[in-house]
PDB file of C-alpha atoms in Angstrom:
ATOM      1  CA  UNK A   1       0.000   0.000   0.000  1.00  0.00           C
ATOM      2  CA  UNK A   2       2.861   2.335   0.929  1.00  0.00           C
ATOM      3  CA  UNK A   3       4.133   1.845  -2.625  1.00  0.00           C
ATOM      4  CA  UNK A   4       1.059   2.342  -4.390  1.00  0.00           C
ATOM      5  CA  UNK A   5       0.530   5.684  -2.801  1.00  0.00           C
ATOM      6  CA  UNK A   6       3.652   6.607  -3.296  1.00  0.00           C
ATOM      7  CA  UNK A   7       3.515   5.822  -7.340  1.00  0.00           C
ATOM      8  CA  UNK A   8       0.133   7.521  -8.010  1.00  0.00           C
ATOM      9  CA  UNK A   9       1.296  10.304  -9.175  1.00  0.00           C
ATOM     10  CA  UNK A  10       4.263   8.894 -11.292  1.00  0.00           C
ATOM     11  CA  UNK A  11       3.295   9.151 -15.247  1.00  0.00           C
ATOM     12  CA  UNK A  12       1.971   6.584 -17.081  1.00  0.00           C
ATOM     13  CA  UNK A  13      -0.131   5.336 -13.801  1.00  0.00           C
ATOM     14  CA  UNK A  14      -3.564   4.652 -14.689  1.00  0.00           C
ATOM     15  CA  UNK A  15      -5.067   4.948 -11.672  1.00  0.00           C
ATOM     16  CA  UNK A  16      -3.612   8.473 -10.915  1.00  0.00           C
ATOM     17  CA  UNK A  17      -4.511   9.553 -14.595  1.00  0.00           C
ATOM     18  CA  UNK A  18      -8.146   8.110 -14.343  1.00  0.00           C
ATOM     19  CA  UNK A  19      -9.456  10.440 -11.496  1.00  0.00           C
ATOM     20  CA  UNK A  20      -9.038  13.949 -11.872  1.00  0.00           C
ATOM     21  CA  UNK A  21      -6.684  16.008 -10.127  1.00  0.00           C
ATOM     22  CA  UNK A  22      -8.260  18.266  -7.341  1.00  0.00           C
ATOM     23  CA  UNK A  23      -7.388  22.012  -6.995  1.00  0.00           C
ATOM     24  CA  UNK A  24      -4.389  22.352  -4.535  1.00  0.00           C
ATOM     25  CA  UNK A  25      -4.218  26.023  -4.486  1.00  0.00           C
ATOM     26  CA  UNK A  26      -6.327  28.423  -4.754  1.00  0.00           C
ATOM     27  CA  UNK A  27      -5.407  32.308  -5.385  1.00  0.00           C
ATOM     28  CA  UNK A  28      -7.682  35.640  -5.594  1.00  0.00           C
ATOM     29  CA  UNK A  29      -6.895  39.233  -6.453  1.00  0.00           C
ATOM     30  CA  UNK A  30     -10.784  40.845  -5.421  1.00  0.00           C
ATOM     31  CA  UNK A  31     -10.220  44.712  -6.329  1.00  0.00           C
ATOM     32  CA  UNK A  32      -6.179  44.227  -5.640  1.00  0.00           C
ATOM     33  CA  UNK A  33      -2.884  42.849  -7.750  1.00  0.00           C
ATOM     34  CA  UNK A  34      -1.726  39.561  -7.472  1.00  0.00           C
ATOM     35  CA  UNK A  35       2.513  39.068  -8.751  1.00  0.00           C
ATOM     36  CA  UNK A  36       3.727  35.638  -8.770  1.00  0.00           C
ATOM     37  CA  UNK A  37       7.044  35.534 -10.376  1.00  0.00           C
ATOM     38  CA  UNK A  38      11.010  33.946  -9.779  1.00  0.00           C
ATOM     39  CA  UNK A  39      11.616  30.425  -8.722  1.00  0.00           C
ATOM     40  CA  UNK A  40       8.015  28.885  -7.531  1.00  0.00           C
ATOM     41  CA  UNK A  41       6.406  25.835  -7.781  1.00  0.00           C
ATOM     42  CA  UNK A  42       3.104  25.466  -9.886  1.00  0.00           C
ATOM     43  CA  UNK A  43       0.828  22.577  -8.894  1.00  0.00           C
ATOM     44  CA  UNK A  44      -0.936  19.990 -11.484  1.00  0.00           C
ATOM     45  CA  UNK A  45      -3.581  22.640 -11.154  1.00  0.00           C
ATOM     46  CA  UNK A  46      -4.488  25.406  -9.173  1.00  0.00           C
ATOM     47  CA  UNK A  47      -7.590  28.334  -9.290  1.00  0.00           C
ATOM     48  CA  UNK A  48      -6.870  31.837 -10.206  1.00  0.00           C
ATOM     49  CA  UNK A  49      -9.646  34.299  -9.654  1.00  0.00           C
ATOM     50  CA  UNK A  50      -9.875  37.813 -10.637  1.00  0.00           C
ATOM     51  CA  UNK A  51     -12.431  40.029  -9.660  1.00  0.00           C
ATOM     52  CA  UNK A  52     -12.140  43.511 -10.946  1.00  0.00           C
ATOM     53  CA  UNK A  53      -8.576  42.972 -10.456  1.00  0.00           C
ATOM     54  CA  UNK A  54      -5.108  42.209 -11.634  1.00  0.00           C
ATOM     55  CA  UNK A  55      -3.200  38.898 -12.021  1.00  0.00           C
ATOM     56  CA  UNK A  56       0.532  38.537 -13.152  1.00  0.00           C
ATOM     57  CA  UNK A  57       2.003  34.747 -13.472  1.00  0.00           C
ATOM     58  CA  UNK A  58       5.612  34.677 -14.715  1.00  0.00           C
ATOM     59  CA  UNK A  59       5.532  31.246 -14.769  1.00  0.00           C
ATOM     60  CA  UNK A  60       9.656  31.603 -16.678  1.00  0.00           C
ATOM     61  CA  UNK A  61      11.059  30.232 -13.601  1.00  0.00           C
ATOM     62  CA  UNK A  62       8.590  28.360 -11.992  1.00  0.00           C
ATOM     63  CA  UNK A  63       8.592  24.578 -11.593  1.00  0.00           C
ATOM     64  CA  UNK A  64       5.987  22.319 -13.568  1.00  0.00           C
ATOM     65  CA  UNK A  65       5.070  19.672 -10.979  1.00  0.00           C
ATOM     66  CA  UNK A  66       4.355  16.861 -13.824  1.00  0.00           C
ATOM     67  CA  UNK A  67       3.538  16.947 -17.426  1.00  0.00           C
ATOM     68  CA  UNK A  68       0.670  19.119 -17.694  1.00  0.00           C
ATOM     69  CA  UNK A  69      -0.279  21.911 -15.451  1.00  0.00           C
ATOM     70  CA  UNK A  70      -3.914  23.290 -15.401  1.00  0.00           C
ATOM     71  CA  UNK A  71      -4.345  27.023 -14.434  1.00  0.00           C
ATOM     72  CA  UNK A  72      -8.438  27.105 -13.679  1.00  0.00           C
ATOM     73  CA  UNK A  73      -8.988  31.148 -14.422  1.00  0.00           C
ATOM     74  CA  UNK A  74     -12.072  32.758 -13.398  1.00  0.00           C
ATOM     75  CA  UNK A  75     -11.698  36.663 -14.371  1.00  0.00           C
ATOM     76  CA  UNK A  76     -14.045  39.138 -13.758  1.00  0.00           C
ATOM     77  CA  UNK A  77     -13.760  42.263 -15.583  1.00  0.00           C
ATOM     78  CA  UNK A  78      -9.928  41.845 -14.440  1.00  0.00           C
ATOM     79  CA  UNK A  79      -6.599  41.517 -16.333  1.00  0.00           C
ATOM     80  CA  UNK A  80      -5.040  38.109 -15.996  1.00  0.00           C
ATOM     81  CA  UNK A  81      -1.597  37.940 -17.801  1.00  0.00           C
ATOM     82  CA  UNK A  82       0.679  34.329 -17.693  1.00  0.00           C
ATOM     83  CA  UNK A  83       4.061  34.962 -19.247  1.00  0.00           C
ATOM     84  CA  UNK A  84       5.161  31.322 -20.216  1.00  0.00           C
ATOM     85  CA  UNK A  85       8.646  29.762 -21.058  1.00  0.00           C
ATOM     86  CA  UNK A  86       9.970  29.094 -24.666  1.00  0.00           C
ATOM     87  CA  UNK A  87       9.019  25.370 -25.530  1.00  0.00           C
ATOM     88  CA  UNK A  88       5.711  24.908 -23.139  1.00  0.00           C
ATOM     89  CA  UNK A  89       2.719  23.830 -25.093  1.00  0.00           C
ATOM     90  CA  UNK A  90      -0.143  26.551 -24.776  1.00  0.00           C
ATOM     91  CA  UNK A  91      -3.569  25.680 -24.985  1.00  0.00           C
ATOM     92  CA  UNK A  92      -6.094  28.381 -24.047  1.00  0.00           C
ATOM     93  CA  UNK A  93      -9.524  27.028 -23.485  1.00  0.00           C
ATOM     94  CA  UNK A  94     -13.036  28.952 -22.525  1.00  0.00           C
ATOM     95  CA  UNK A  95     -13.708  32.211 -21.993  1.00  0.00           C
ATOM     96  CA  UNK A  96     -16.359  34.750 -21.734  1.00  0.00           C
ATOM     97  CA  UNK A  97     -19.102  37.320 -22.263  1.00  0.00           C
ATOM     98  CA  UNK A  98     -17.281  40.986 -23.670  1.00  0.00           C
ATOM     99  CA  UNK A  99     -13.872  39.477 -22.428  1.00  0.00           C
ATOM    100  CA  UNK A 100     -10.820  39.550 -24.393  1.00  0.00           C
ATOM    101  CA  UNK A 101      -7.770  37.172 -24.978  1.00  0.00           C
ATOM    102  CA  UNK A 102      -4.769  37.984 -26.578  1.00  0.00           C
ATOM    103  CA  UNK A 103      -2.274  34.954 -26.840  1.00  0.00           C
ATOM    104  CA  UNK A 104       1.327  35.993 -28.198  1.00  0.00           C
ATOM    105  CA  UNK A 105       3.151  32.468 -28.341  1.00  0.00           C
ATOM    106  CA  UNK A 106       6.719  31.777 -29.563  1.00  0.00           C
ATOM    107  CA  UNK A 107       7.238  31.334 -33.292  1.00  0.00           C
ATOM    108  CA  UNK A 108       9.386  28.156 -32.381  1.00  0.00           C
ATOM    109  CA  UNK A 109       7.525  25.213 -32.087  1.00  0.00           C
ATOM    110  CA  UNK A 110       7.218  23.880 -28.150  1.00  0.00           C
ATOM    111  CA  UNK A 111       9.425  20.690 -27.441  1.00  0.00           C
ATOM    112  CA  UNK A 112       8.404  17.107 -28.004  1.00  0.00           C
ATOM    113  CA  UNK A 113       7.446  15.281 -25.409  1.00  0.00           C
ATOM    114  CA  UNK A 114       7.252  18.853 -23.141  1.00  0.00           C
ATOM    115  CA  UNK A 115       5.420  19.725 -20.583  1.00  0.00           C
ATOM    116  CA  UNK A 116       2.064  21.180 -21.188  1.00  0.00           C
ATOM    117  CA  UNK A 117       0.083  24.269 -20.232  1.00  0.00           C
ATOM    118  CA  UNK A 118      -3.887  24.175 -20.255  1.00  0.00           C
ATOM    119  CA  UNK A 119      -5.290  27.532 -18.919  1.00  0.00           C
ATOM    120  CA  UNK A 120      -9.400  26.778 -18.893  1.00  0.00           C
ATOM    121  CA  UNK A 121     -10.624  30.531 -18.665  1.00  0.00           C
ATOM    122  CA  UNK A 122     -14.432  31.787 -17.375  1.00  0.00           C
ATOM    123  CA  UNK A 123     -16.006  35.010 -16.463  1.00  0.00           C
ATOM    124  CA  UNK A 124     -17.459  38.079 -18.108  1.00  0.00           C
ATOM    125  CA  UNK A 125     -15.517  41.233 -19.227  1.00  0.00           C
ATOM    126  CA  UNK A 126     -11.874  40.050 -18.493  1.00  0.00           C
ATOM    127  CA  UNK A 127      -8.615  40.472 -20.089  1.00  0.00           C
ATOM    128  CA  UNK A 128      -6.315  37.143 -21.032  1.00  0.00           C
ATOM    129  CA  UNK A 129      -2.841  37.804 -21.555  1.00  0.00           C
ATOM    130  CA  UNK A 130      -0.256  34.888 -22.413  1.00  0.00           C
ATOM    131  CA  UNK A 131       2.916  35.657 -24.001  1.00  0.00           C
ATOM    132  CA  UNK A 132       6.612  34.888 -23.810  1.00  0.00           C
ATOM    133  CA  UNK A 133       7.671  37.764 -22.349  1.00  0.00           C
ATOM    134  CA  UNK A 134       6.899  40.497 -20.243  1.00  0.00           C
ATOM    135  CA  UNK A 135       6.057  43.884 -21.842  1.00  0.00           C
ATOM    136  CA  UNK A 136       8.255  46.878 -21.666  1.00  0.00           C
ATOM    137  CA  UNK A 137       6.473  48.506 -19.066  1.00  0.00           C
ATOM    138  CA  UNK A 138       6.789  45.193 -16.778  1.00  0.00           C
ATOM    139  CA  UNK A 139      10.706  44.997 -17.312  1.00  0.00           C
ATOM    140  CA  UNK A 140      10.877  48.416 -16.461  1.00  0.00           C
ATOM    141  CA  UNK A 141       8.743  47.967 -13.391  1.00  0.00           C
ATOM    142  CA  UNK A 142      11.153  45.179 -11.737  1.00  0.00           C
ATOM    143  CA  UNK A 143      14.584  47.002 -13.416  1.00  0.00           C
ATOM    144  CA  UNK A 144      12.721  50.168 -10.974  1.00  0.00           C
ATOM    145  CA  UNK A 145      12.012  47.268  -8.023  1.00  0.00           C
ATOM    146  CA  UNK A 146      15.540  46.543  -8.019  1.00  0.00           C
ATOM    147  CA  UNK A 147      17.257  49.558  -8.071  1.00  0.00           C
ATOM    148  CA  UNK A 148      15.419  50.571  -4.961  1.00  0.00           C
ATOM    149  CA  UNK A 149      15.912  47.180  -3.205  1.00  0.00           C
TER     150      UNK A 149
END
């Protein structure tokens, strides 16, 4: 038994793969900004919610816990932006009433056999961003951070 729950969540295990993966964290920017950015760990799949608020996920440096990592995003009339590494698969599902997306992905294909991204997207009259890298404004932003530190 010890070794069977200690294997579930190895790849290729059909019992881990046959029940779906819960939401181990959740996160919420109501009417505030949210930055998550630098070395972090990113669950299988976690909840983002924005409501009339601002999420930033520089996910660049962040670990991938196993193949494919689910961000469940619920925006409302927010701005949720995900800056993803070169050679991630993207796929951008959902969305919503008046909401926008704008997805900027590398002209390189991603890597065989990489890990995958899946961000399943709700809510009315939010803002998707997912790119490759951060905008001018954000570089200067954290050049500005660090000068100050």
């Amino acid at each position: 038994q010890e070794l069977a729950s200690l294997a579930q969540d190895l790849p290729g295990n059909a019992a881990a793969s046959a029940t779906p993966a819960a939401v181990s964290e959740e996160h919420r920017a109501f009417c505030s900004h949210l930055i998550r950015s630098g070395p972090w760990s990113l669950p299988r799949r976690s909840s983002w919610r924005s409501i009339f608020g601002t999420i930033d996920l520089d996910l660049r440096q962040a670990r991938l816990v196993g193949p494919e990592t689910v961000l469940e995003v619920y925006n409302l009339f927010g701005t949720v932006t995900v800056i993803v590494p070169e050679g991630v698969e993207v796929v951008v599902r959902g969305g919503g009433l008046f909401a926008s997306q704008k997805i900027e992905l590398p002209e390189r294909l991603p890597i065989a056999g990489g890990p995958r991204l899946t961000i399943d997207t709700r809510g009315p009259g939010g803002t998707l961003h997912v790119r490759t890298r951060p905008t001018l404004k954000q570089s200067l932003k954290r050049v500005k951070r660090a000068l100050k530190g």
